[in-house]
mmCIF file of C-alpha atoms and ligand atoms in Angstrom:
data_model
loop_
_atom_site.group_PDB
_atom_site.id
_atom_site.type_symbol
_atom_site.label_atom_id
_atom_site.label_comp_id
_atom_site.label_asym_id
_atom_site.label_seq_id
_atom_site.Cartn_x
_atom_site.Cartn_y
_atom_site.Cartn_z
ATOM 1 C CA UNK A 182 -9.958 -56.920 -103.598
ATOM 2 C CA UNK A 183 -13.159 -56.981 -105.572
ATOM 3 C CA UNK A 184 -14.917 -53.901 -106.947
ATOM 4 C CA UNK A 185 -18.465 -54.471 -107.519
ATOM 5 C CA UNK A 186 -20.696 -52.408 -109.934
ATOM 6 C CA UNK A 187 -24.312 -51.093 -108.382
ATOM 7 C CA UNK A 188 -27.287 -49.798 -110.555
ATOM 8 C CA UNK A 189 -31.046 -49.281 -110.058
ATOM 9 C CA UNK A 190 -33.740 -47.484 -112.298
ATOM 10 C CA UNK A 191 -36.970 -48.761 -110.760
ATOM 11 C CA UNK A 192 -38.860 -48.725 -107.548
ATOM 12 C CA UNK A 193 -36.944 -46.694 -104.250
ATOM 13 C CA UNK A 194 -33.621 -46.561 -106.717
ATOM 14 C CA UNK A 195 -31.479 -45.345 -103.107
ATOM 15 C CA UNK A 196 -33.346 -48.071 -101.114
ATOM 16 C CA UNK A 197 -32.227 -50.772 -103.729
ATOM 17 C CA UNK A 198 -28.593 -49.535 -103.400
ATOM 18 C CA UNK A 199 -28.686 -49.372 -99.672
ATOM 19 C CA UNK A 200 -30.164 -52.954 -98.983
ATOM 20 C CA UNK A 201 -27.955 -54.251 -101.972
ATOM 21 C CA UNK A 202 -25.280 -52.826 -100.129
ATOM 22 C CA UNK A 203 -26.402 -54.226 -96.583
ATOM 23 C CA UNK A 204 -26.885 -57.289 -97.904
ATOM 24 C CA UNK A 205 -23.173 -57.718 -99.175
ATOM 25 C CA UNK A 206 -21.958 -57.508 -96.138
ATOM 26 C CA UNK A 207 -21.152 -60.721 -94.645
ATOM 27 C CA UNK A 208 -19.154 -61.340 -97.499
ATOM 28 C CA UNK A 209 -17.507 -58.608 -98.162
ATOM 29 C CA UNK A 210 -15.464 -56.890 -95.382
ATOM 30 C CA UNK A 211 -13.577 -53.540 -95.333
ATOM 31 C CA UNK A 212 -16.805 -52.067 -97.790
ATOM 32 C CA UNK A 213 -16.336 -48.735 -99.159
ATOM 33 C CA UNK A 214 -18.735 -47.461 -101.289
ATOM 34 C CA UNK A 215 -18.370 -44.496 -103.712
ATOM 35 C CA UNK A 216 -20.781 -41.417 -104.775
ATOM 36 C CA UNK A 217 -24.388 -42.054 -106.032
ATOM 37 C CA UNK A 218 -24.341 -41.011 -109.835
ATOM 38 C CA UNK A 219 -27.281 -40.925 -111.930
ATOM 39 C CA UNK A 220 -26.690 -42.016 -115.513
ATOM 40 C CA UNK A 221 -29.080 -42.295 -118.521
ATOM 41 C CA UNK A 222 -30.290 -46.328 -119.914
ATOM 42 C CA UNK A 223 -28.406 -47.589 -122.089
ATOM 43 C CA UNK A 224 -31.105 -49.182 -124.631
ATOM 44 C CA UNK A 225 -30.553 -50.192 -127.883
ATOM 45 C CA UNK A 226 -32.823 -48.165 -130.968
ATOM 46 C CA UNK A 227 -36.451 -48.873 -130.784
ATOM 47 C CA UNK A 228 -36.757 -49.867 -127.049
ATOM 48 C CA UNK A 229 -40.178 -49.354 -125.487
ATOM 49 C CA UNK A 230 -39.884 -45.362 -124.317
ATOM 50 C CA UNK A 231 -41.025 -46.624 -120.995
ATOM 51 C CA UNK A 232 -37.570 -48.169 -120.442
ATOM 52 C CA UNK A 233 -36.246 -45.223 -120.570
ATOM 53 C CA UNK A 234 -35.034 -44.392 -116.947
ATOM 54 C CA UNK A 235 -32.434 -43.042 -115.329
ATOM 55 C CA UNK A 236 -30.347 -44.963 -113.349
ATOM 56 C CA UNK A 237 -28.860 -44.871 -110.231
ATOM 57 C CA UNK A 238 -25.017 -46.091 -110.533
ATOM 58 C CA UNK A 239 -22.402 -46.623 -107.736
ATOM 59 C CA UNK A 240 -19.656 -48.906 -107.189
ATOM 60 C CA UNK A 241 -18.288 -51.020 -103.588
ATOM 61 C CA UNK A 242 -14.912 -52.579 -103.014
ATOM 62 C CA UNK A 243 -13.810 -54.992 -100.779
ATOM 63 C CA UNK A 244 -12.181 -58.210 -99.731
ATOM 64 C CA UNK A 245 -13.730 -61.522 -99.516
ATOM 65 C CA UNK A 246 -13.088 -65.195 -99.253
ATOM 66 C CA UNK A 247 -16.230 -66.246 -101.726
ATOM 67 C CA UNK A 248 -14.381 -67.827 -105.630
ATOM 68 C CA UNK A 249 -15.989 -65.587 -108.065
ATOM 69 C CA UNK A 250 -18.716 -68.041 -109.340
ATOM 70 C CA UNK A 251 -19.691 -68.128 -105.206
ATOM 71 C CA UNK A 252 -19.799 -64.698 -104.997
ATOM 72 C CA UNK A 253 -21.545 -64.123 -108.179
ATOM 73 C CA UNK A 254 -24.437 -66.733 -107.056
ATOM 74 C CA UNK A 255 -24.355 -64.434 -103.557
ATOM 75 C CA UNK A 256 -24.712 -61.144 -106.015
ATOM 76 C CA UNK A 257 -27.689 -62.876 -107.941
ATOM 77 C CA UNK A 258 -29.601 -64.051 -104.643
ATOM 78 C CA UNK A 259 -29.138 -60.544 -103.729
ATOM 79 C CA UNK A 260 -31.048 -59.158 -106.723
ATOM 80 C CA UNK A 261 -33.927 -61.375 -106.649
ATOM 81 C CA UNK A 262 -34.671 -60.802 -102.921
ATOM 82 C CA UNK A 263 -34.862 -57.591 -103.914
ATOM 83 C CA UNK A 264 -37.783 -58.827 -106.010
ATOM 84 C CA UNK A 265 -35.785 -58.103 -109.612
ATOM 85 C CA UNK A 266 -38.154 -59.492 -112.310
ATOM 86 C CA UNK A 267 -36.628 -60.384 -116.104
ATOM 87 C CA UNK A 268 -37.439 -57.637 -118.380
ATOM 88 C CA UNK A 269 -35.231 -58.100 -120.562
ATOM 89 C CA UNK A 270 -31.237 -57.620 -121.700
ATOM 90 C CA UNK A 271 -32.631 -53.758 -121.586
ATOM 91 C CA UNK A 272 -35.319 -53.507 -119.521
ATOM 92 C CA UNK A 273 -35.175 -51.839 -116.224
ATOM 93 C CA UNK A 274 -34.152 -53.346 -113.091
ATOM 94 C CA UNK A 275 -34.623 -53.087 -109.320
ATOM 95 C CA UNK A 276 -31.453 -53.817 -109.101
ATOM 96 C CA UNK A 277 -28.076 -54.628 -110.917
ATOM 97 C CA UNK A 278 -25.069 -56.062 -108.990
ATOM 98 C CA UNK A 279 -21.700 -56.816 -111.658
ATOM 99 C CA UNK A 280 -18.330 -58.006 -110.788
ATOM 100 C CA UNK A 281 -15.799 -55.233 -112.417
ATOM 101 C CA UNK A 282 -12.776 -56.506 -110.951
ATOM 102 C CA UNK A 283 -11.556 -59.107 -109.057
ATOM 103 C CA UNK A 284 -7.773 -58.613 -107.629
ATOM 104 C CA UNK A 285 -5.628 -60.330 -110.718
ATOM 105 C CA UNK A 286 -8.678 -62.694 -112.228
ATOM 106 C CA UNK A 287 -9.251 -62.832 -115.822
ATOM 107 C CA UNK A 288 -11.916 -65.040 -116.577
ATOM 108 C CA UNK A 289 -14.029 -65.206 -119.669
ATOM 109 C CA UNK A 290 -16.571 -68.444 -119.151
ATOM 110 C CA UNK A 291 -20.018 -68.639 -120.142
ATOM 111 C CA UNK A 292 -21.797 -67.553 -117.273
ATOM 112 C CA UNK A 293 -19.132 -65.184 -115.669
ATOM 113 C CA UNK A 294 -16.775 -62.674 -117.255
ATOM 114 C CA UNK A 295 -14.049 -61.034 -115.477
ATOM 115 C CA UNK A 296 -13.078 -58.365 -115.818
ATOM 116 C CA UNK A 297 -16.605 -57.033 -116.795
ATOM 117 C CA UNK A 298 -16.340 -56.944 -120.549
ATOM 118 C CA UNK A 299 -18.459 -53.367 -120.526
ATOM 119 C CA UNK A 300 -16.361 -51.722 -117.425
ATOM 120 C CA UNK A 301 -14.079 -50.000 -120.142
ATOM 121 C CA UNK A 302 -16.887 -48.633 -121.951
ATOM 122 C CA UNK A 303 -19.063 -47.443 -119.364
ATOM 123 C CA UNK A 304 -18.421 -44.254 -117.661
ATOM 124 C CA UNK A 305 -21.585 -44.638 -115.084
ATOM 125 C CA UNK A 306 -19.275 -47.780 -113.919
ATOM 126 C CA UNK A 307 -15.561 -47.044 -114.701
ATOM 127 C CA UNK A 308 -16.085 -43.488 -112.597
ATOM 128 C CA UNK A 309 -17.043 -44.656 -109.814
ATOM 129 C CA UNK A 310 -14.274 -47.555 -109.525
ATOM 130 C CA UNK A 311 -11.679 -44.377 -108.559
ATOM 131 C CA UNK A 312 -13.775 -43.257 -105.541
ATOM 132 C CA UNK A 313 -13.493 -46.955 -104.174
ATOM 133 C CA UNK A 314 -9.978 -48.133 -105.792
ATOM 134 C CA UNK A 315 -8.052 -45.552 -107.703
ATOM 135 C CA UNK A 316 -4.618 -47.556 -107.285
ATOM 136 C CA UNK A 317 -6.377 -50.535 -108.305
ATOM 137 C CA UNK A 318 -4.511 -52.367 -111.074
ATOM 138 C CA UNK A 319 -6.531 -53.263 -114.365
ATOM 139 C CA UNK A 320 -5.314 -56.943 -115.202
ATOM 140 C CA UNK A 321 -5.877 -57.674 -118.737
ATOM 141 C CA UNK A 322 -5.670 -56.410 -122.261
ATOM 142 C CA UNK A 323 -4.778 -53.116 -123.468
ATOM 143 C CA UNK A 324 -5.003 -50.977 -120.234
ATOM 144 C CA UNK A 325 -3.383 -54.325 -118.182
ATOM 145 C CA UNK A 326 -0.906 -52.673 -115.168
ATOM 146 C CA UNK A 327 -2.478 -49.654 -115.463
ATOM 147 C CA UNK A 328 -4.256 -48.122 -112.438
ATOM 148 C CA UNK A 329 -7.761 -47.267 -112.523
ATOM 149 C CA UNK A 330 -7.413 -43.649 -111.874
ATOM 150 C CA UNK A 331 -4.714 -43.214 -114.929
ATOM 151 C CA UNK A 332 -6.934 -45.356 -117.154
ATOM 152 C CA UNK A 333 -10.105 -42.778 -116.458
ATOM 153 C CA UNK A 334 -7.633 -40.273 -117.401
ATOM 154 C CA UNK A 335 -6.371 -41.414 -120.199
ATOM 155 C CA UNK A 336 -10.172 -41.832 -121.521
ATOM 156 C CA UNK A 337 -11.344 -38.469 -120.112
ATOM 157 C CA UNK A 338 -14.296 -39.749 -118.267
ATOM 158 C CA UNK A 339 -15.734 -37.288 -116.421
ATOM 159 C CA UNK A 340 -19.311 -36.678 -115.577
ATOM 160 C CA UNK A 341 -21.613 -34.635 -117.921
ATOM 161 C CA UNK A 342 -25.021 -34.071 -119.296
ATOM 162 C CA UNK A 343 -25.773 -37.932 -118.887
ATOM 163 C CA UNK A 344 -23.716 -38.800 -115.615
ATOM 164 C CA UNK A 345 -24.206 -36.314 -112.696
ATOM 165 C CA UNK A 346 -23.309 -36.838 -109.039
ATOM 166 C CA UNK A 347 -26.727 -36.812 -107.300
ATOM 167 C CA UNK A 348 -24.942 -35.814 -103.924
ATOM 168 C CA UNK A 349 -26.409 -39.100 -102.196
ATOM 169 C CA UNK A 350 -24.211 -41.387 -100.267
ATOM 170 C CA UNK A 351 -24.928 -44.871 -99.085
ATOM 171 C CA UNK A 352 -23.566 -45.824 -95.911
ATOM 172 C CA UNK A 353 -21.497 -48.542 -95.134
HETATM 173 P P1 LIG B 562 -27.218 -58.598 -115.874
HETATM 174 O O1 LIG B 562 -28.349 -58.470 -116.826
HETATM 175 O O2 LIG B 562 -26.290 -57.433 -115.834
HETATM 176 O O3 LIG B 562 -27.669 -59.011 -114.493
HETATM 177 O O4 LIG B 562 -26.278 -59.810 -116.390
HETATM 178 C C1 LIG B 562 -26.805 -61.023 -116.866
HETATM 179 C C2 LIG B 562 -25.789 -62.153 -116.700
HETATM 180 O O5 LIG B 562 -24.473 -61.744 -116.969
HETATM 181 C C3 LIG B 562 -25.718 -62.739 -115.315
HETATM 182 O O6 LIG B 562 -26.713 -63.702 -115.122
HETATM 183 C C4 LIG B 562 -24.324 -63.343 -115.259
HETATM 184 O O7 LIG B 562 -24.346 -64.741 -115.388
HETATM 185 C C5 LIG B 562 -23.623 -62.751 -116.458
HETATM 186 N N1 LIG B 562 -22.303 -62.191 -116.155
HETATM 187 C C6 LIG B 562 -21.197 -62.381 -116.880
HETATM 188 N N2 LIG B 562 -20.142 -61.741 -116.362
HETATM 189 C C7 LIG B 562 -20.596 -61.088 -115.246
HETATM 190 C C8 LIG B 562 -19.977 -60.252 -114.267
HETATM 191 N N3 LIG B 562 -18.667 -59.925 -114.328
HETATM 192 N N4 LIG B 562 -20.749 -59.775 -113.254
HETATM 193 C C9 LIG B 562 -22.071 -60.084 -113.191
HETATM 194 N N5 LIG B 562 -22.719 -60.862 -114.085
HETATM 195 C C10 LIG B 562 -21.990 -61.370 -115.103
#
């Protein structure tokens, strides 16, 4: 099972997500997808104030055949079809398309890191994984054989003043 991460803060944010999510699907089979959240940018001190815009955050799981560097090139493809333009590390995106998890794979290479390195330190993405996967077992480092659902519990994520459900679903 792969859990994939979904975020958008430019544009039709829900239209990104939905194609993103349409578009995964001849690779992916058995897609679930979790709420909609909205989360503030993460930008580091001084970015332009225009990058400051919400996003829209979400996470899918799934099987598939593809090796992670195949699916990752399928996830990439994905985000410039959707006409995703380099801004920047920081800058806004159409859309954003991360692999959190990948069944057992721990892989740390220089174009591909699994599991995400930020997953643990996000909320916008970590939350999300328990709609899809809660039993899903983390694989490496400190939180390794835990499931996702105790690990988000353990860290009291919860949503707040910056991460709100927005009550939208995308369909599957
Ligand atoms: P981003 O700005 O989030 O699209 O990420 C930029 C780069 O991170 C991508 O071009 C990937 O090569 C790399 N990357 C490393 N690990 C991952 C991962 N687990 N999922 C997605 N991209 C990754």
């Amino acid at each position: 099972m792969v859990i994939l991460g979904l975020g958008s803060n430019i544009g039709d944010r829900l239209a990104h997500l939905e194609a993103a999510v349409r578009a995964l699907a001849p690779v992916m089979r058995g897609l679930r997808a979790s709420r909609v959240l909205e989360s503030r940018a993460v930008l580091p001190a001084g970015a332009p104030p225009a990058w400051d815009l919400p996003y829209l955050n979400m996470a899918v799981c799934g099987d598939t055949t593809l090796a992670p560097l195949d699916l990752l090139n399928w996830l990439k493809a994905i985000e410039s079809r959707a006409g995703r333009v380099s801004r920047g590390i920081w800058g806004p995106r159409e859309i954003d398309l991360d692999i959190l998890v990948m069944d057992e794979v721990v892989m740390a290479s220089a174009g591909l890191t699994i599991p995400h390195p930020e997953l643990l330190n996000r909320d916008f993405a970590l939350l999300p994984c328990v709609d899809v996967a809660p039993d899903f077992i983390y694989p490496h480092g400190v939180y390794k054989g835990k499931r996702v659902l105790d690990i988000v519990r353990e860290k009291n994520v919860a949503l707040g003043e910056h991460l709100k459900d927005t009550g939208m679903r995308v369909h599957v």
